[in-house]
Every structure is written in C-alpha cells, then in structure tokens.
CSV table of C-alpha atoms in Angstrom, one decimal:
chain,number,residue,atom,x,y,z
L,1,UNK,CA,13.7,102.9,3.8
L,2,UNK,CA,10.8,100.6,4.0
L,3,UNK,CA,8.2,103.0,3.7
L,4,UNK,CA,9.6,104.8,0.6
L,5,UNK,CA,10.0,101.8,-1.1
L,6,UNK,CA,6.7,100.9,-0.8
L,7,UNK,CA,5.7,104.7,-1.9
L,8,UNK,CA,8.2,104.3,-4.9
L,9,UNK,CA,5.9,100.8,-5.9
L,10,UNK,CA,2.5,102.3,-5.3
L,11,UNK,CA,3.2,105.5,-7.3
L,12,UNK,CA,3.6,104.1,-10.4
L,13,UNK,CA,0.4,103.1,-10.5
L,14,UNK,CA,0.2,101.4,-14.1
L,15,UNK,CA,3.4,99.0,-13.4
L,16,UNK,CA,1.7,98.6,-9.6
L,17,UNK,CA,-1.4,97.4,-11.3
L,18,UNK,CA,0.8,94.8,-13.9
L,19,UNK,CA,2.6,93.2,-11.6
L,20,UNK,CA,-0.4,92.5,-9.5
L,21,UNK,CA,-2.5,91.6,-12.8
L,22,UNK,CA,0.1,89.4,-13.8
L,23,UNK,CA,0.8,87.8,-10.8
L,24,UNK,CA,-2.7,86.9,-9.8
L,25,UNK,CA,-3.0,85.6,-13.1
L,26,UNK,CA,0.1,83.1,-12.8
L,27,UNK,CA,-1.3,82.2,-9.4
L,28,UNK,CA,-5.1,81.3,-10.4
L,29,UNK,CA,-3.5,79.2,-13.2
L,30,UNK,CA,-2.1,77.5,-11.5
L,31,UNK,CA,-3.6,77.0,-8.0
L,32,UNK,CA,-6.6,76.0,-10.1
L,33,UNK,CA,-5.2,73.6,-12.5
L,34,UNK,CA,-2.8,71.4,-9.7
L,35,UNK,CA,-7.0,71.5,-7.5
L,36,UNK,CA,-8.3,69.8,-10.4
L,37,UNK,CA,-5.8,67.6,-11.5
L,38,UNK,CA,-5.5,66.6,-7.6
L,39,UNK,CA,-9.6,66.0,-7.9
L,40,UNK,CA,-9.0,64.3,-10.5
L,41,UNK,CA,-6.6,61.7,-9.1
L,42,UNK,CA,-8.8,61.3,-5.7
L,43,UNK,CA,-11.7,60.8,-8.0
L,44,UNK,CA,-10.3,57.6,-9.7
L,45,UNK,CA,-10.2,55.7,-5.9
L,46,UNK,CA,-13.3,57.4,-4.3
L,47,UNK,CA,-15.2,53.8,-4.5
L,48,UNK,CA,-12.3,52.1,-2.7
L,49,UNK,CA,-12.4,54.9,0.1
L,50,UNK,CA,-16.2,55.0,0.2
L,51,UNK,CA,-15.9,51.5,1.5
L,52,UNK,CA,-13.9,52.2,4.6
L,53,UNK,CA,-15.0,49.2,6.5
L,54,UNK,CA,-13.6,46.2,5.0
L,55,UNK,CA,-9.2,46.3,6.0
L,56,UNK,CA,-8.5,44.3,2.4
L,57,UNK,CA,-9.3,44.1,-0.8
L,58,UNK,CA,-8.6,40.5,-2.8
L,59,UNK,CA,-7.9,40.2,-6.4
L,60,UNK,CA,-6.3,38.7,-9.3
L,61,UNK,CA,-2.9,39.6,-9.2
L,62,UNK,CA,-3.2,40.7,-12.7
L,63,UNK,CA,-5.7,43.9,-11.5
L,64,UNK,CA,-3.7,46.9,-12.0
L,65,UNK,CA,-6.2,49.5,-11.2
L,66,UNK,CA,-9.9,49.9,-9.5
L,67,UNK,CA,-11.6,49.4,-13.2
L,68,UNK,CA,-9.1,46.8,-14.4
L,69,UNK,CA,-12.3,44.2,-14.1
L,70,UNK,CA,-10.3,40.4,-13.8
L,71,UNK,CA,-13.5,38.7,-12.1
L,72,UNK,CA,-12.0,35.1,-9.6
L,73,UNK,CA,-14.2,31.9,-9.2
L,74,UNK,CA,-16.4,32.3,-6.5
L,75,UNK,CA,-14.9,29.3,-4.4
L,76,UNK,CA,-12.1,31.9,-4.3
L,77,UNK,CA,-14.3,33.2,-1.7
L,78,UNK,CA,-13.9,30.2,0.8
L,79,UNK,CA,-10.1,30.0,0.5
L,80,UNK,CA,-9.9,33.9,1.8
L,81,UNK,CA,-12.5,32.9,4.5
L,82,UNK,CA,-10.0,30.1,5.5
L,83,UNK,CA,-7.2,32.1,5.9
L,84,UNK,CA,-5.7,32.4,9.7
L,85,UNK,CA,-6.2,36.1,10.6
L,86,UNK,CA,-9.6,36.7,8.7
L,87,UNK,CA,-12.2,38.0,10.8
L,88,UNK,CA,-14.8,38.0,7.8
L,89,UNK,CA,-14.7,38.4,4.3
L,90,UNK,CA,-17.7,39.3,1.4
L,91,UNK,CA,-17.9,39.0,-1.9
L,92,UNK,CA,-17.8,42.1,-4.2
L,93,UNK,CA,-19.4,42.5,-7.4
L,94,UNK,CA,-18.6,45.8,-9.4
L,95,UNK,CA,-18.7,46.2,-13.3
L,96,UNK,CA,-20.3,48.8,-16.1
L,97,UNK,CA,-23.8,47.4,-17.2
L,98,UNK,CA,-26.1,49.4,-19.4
L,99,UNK,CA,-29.5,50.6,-18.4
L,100,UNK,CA,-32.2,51.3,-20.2
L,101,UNK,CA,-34.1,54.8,-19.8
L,102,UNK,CA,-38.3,55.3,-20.2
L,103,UNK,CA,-37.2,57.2,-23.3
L,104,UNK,CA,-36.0,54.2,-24.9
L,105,UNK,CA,-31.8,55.6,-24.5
L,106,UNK,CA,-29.2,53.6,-22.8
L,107,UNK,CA,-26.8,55.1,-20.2
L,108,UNK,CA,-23.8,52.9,-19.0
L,109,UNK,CA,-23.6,52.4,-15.0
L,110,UNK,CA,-21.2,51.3,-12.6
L,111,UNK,CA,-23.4,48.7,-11.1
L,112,UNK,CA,-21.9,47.5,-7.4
L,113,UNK,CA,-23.0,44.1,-5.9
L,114,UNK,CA,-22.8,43.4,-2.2
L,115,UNK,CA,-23.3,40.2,0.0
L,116,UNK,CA,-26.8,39.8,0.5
L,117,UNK,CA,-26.6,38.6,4.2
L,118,UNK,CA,-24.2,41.6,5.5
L,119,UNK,CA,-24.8,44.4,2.9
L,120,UNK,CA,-20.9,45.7,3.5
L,121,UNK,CA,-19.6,48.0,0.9
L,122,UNK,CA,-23.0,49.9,0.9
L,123,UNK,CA,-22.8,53.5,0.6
L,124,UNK,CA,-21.9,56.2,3.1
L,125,UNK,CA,-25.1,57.9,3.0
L,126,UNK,CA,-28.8,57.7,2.2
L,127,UNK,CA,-30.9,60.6,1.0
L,128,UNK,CA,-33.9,58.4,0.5
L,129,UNK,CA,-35.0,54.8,1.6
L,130,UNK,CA,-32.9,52.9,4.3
L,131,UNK,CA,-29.6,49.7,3.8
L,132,UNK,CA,-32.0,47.2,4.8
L,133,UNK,CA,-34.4,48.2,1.9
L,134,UNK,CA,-31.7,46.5,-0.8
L,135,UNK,CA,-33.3,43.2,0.4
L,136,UNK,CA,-36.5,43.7,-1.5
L,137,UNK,CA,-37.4,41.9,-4.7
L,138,UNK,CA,-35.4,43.5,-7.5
L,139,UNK,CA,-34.2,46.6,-5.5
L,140,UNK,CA,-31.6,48.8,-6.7
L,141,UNK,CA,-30.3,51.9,-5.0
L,142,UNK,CA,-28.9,54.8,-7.5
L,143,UNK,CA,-26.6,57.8,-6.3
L,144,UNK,CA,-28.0,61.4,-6.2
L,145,UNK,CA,-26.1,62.8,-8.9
L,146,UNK,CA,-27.1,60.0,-11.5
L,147,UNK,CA,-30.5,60.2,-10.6
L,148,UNK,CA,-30.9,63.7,-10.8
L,149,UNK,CA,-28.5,64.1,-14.9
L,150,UNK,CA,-27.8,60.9,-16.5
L,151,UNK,CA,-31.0,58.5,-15.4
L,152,UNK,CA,-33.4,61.6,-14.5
L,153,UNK,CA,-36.7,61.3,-16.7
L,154,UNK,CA,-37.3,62.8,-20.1
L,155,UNK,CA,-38.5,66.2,-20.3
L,156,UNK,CA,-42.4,66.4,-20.0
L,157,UNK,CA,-42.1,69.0,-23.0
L,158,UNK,CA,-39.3,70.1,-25.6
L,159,UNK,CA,-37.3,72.0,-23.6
L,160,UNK,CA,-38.4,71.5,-20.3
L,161,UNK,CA,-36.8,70.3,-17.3
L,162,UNK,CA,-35.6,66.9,-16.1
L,163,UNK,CA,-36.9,65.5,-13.6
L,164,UNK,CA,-34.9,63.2,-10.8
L,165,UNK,CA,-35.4,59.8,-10.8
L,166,UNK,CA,-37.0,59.2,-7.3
L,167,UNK,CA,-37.7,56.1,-4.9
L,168,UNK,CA,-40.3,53.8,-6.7
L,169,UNK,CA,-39.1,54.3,-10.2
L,170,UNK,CA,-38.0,51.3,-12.5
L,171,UNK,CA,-35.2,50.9,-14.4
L,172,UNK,CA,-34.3,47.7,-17.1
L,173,UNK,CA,-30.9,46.6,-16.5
L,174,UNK,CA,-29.3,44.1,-18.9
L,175,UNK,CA,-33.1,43.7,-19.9
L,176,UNK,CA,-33.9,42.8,-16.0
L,177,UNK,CA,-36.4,45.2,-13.9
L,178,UNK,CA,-35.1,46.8,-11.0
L,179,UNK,CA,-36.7,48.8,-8.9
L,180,UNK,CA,-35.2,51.9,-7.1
L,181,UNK,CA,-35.7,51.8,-3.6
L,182,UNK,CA,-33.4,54.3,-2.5
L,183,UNK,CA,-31.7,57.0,-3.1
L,184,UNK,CA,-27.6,57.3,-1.9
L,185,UNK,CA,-24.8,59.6,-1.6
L,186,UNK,CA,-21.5,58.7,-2.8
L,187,UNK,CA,-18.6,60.4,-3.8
L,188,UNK,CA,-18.0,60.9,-7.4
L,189,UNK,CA,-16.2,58.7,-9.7
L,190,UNK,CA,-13.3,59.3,-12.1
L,191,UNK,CA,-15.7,58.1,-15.3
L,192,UNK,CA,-18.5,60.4,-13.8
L,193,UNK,CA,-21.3,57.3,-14.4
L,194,UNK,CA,-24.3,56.8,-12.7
L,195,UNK,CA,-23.8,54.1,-9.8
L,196,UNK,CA,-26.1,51.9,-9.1
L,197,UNK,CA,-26.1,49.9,-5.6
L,198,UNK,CA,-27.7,46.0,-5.2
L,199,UNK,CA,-27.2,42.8,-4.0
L,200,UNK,CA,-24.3,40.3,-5.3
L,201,UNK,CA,-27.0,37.4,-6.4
L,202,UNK,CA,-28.8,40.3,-8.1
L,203,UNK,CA,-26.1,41.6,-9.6
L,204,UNK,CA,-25.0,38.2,-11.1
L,205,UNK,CA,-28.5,38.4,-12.8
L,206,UNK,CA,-28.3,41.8,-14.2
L,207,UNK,CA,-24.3,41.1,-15.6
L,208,UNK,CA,-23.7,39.5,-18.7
L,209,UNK,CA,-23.4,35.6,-18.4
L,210,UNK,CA,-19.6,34.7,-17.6
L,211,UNK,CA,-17.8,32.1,-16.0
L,212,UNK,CA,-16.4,34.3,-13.5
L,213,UNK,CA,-18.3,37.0,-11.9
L,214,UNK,CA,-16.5,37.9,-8.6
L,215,UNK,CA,-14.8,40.8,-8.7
L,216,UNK,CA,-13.4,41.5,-5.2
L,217,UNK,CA,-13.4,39.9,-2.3
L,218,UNK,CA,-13.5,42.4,0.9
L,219,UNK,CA,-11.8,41.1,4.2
L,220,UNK,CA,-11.7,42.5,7.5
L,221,UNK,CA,-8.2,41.5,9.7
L,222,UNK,CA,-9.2,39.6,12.9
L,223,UNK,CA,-8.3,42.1,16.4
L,224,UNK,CA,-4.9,42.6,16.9
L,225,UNK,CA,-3.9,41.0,13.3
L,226,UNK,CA,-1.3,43.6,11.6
L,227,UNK,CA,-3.2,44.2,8.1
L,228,UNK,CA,0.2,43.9,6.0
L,229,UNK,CA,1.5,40.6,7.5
L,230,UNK,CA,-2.3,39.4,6.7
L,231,UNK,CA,-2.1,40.1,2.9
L,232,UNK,CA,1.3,38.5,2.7
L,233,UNK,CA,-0.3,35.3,4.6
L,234,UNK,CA,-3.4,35.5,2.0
L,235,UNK,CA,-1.2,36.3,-0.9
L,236,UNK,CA,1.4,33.0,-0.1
L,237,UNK,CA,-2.6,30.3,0.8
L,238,UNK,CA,-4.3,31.8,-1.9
L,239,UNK,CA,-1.9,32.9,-5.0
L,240,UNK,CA,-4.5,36.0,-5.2
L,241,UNK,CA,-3.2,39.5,-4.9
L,242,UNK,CA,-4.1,41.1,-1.6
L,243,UNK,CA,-3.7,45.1,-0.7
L,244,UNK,CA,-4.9,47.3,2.2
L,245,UNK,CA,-7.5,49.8,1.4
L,246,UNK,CA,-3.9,52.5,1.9
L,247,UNK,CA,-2.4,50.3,-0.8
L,248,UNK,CA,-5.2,49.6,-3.5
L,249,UNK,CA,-5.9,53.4,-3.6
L,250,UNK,CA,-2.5,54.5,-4.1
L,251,UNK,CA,-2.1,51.8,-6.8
L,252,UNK,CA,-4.9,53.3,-8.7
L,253,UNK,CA,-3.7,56.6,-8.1
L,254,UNK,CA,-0.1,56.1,-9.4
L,255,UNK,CA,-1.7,53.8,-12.5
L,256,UNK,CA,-3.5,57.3,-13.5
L,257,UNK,CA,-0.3,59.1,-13.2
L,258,UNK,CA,1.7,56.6,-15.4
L,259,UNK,CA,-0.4,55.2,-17.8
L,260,UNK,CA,-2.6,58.1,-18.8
L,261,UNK,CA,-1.6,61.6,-20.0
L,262,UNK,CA,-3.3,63.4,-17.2
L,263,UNK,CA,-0.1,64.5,-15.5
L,264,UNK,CA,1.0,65.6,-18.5
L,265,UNK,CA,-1.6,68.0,-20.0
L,266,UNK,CA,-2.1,69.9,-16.3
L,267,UNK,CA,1.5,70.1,-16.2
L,268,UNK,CA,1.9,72.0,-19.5
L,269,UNK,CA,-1.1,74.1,-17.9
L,270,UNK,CA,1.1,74.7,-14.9
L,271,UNK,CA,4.2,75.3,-16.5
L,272,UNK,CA,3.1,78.3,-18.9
L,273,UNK,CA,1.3,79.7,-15.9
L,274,UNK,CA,4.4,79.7,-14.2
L,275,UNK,CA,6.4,80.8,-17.5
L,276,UNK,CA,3.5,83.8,-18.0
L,277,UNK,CA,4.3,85.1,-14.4
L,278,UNK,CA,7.6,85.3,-14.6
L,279,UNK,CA,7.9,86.9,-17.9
L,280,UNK,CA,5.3,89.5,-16.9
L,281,UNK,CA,6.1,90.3,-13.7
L,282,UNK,CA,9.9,89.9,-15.0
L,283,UNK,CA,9.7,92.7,-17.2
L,284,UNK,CA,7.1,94.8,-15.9
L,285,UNK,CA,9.7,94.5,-12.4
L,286,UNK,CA,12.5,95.2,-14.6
L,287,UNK,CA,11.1,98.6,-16.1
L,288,UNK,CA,10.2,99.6,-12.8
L,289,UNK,CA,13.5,99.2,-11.8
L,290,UNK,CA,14.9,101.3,-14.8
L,291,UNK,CA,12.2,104.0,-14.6
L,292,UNK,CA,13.3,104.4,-10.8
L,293,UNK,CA,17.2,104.5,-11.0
L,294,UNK,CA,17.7,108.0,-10.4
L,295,UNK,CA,16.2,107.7,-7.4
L,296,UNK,CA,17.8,104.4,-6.3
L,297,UNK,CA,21.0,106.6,-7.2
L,298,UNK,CA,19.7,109.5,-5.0
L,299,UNK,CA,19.6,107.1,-2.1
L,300,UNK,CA,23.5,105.6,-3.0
L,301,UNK,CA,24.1,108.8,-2.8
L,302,UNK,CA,23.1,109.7,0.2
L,303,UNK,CA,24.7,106.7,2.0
L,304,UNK,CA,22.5,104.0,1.5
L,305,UNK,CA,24.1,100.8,0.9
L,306,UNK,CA,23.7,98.2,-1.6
L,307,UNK,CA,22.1,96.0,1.4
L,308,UNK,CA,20.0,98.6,1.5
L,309,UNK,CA,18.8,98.8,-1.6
L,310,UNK,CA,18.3,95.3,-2.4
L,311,UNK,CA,16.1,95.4,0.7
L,312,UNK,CA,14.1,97.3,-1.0
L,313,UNK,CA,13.7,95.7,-4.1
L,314,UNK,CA,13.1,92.4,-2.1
L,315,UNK,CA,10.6,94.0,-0.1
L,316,UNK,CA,8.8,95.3,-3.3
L,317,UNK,CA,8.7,91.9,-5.2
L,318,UNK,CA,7.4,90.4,-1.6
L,319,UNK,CA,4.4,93.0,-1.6
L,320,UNK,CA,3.5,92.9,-4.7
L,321,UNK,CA,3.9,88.7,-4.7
L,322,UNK,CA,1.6,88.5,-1.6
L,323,UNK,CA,-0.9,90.9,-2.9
L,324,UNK,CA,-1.1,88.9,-6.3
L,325,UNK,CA,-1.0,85.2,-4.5
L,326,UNK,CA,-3.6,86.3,-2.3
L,327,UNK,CA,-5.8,87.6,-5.2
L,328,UNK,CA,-5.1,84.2,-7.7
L,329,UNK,CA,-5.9,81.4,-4.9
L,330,UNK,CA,-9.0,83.7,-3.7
L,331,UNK,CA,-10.2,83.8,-7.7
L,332,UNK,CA,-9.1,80.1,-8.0
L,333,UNK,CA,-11.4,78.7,-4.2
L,334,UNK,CA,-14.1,81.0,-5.6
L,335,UNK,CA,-14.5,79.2,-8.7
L,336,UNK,CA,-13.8,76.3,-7.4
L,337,UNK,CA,-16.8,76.8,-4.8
L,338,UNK,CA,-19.0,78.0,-7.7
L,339,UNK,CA,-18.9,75.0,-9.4
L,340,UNK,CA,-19.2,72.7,-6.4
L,341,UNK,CA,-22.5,71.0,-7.7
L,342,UNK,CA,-21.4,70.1,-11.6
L,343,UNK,CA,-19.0,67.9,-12.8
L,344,UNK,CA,-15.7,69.9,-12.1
L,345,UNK,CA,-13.5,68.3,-10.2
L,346,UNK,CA,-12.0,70.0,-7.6
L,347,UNK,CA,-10.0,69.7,-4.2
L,348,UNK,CA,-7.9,72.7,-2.8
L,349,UNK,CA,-6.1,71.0,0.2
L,350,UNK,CA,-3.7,73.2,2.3
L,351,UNK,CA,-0.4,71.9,1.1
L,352,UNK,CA,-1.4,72.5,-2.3
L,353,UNK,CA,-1.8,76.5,-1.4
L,354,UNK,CA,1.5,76.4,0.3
L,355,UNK,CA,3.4,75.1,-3.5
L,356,UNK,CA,1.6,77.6,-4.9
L,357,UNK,CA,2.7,80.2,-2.7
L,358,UNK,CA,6.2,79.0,-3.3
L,359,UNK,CA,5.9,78.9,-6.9
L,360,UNK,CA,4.5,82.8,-6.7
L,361,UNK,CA,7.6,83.2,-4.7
L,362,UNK,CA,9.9,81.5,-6.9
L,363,UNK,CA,8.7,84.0,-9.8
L,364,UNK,CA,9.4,87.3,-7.9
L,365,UNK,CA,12.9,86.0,-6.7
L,366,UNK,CA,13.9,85.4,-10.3
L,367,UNK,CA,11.9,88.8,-11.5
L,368,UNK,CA,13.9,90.8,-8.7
L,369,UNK,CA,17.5,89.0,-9.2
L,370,UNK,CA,17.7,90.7,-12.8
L,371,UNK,CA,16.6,93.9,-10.9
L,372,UNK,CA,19.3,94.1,-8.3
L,373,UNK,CA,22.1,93.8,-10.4
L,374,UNK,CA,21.1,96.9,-11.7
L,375,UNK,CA,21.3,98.1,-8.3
L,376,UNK,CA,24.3,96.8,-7.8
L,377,UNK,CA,25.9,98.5,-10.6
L,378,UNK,CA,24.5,101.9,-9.9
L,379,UNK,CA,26.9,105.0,-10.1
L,380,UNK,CA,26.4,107.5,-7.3
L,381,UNK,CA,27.2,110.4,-9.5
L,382,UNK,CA,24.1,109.4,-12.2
L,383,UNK,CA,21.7,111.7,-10.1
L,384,UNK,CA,23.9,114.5,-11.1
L,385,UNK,CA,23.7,113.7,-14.5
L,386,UNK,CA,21.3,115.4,-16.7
C-alpha cells in the first residue's frame, strides 16, 4: 500500500513538483527569517559575552539595556571593591564617540575603555599587534570589520578600492590623536559600528567632558562565592544594580524583544510563510486528492480500509513535507553561509531547525486533514460509475 501511494504522488508530476515548490518555499521563509531575527537578538549582547572574564557587571539601577549609557562616580568604584566576596573589580568605560576620517568624514564608534593596570574586558582576539600594546602613548585598537568598511581609507581613485585601516594608522577622536596599534576580533554589534578598544584614562580624554564617566564596573566573585548571593550583597552596600554576565545579557535581550518592533516585523514574515505553505500545499494536496479518488475508491473497493487509506495520505504529506523541509533549511544555511562575511545577521542553531520542522509538519497535517475526509466519505461503488 505504501509503495503505491508513493507511485500515485510521484506520477502526477506537476502537483508532485507544487507541493514540493511550495513547501520548500514556506520552509526557507521561514527557517531564514526566525536565523536572523535570532542573530539579531544575540547581536544586541555580543559585548557583554565577549567579556567572559569578569562574573558581574555594576550599574545604575536605572540601565535597562547594554547601550542605556547612565555613567556612576568613580568612587563608586571603591565601594564595589569593598564589598565582602569581591575578588577584583575594574572600571569600564563604553560609549559612542565620533572619529574623524583622513577624508575629512566623521563615523560614530563604540569606543570601550579598560583599566589601564589589568587591561580586563579586552577583546577575544588579535589579528594584529598584541594586549600589552594598549599601554602605548595614545594607542587605540579597532575591530577588523570597522577597519576594513566604516574607518578603511578613501579610495586612491574615483571608484577604486578601500583600503583597511592597518596597525600604525591615526585616527582623531573627539579632536584627540590616537594611534592604532592593533588590530582585534570581536563579535559584531547590534548597531553594526566600528569599535574601538583603549585605556579607561584614555578614554576619559577622548569622551566629552561630564561629571560622570564610569560606565560599568566589572567584578569577579572571590572562590567559592555564589555569583547571585554576591550581587544581592553589592546591591543592599552599594544601592547600585548588580547582574551576572547570564543576567545582563538576557536583560538586554528581552529589552529588544519588548521595547522595539523587531519581534514583530519577523513575525509577520513568519506568519505569511507559514500562511503561504499551507494554502499552497493545502490546495495543491487537496486537488491531488480529488484527481485521485477513483482510485482511492478502487482500493475501498477492494477491501482496503479507511485506516488504510488515511495511511496513505499521511504517508504522502510526510514525503512530500520532508522532501520540501529538507530543500527550504538547505536554501536558507546556504544563504546564510554566503553572506557570512557582510552585515547579515545570521545564527541557525539546532533547535531552531527542529521548530521549523515542526512548523513544516504542522502545515501538511492541516493540508492532509481536509484530504481524508474525503477519504472517509468515499463510496465504494464510484469506481463503477462512469
């Protein structure tokens, strides 16, 4: 029964090749749009997981978010350092400064300031130049992928290439010279700015003159000191708002998800991808059906029972489904892959593949329910019929 099911599917080759077209389609929407909006979302806390050292991250209690810039006095810094259970804590300097290019243009950068005796909170990688080259006079570090687009040099000619800004190069930040000493690898941000890596005093310099100009302060938990009972302990000495690295990330992540309409536009995405496959494969399913009652009848009439029959329907919408799945999340890693290197934002994590494949499933359920109960309602005697 199996076999000619499968044989009935294949033979109708035009309605074989919709319900896979369609299907595929309904996948790659949507497999691709949930990867992006789920790039999207780690993006926005990539410069709290870059810095996977420090335990705790100190703020205002006001900060609702990673960019929500609410700077503390620096004696702040001492009261955290006092706290029983502290191991170590650093001050952290992060805001947007604007740096001027050789053309004369002026590119906003995420400019991140670190102690100067302990350099904690540098980034995860170098491609050029070494940490301990931060401590020369005026030395910056910039990220590969700002260095290369957003700070590379001018063209030499109209129309020419850029050309990446490399160690040695100056910048003018806040109408200060730096000098890039190296350049890092970091994991891209949710605004997609250049970042730019230097000391905390240095970074004082370059900022615009305020009062306050410490943004975070990052703490490490003493051995054997649970992390949690530690911010509650900082949180009651200092009045500050303290949160594992675990915590800040998810706050940023669900401040994205409620305050912005991010969710929102990728779900519409995903929702007519979901309403396109079902009313495709749907109808396309449906017809099949219809076109193929005679024989369904033949069968009925030749003892097979309506458990038979809706196996064979079920088996059809399966085949078909994993056939079209397969194709859509294939199309969907393949572009992904493509576009590694620009700014598309993209993660494809397992769990994500096994939604989708539920989704896909969900859609050839609901296309073969409207099938079988015209299965179900078959007459025997229709095969006779003319």
């Amino acid at each position: 029964m199996n076999f000619v099911a499968l044989k009935m599917l294949i033979g109708d080759r035009a309605k074989y090749l919709g319900l896979v077209t369609g299907l595929a389609f309904a996948s790659l929407l949507i497999t691709q749009q949930a990867a992006i909006f789920i790039g999207i979302m780690i993006r926005t806390c990539n410069t709290i997981t870059d810095m996977s050292y420090p335990d705790i991250w100190v703020m205002d209690p006001k900060v609702r978010f990673i960019e929500d810039f609410k700077p503390l006095q620096d004696t702040q810094l001492y009261r955290i350092r006092s706290v029983e259970g502290v191991d170590w804590a650093v001050p952290l300097y992060k805001g947007l400064i604007k740096a001027r290019l050789a053309n004369g243009a002026f590119e906003t950068c995420i400019v991140l300031g670190l102690d100067d005796a302990t350099l904690i909170g540098g980034p995860p990688g170098m491609i050029e130049g070494s940490l301990e080259d931060l401590r020369r006079s005026d030395a910056v570090f910039v990220d590969s992928f700002g260095a290369a687009s957003k700070l590379a040099h001018p063209p030499a000619y109209p129309g020419g290439p850029r050309s990446p800004l490399r160690a040695g190069d100056t910048l003018e930040l806040n109408d200060h010279r730096a000098v890039v000493t190296g350049i890092c690898r970091v994991s891209r941000t949710f605004q997609d700015q250049p970042v730019i890596f230097t000391t905390y005093s240095r970074a004082t310099l370059f900022a615009p003159i305020e009062r306050k100009l410490l943004t975070f302060v990052l703490a490490k938990a003493g051995p054997g000191q649970d992390k949690q009972e530690l911010c509650d302990r900082i949180q009651r000495v200092t009045g500050l708002a303290a949160y594992t690295r675990e915590q800040f990330c998810d706050m940023t992540v669900d401040y994205f998800l409620k305050y912005t309409a991010i969710p929102l536009n990728f779900g519409i995405a995903v929702t007519l991808g979901f309403i396109v496959g079902t009313a495709i494969a749907g109808q396309i399913f449906y017809n099949f059906t219809l076109d193929n009652l005679r024989h369904f009848a033949a069968l009925k009439a030749m003892g097979a029972t309506n458990r038979q029959l809706l196996g064979m329907i079920l088996l059809q919408a399966l085949f078909v489904g994993g056939i079209g799945y397969g194709i859509g999340v294939g199309m969907a890693a393949a572009i992904g892959h493509a576009l590694k290197d620009t700014n598309l934002s993209f993660r494809l994590p397992w769990q994500l593949m096994l939604i989708s494949a539920g989704v896909i499933g969900l859609i050839i359920v609901i296309s073969a329910v409207f099938s079988m109960r015209r299965v179900l309602r078959l007459e025997p005697a229709i095969v006779f019929k003319n």
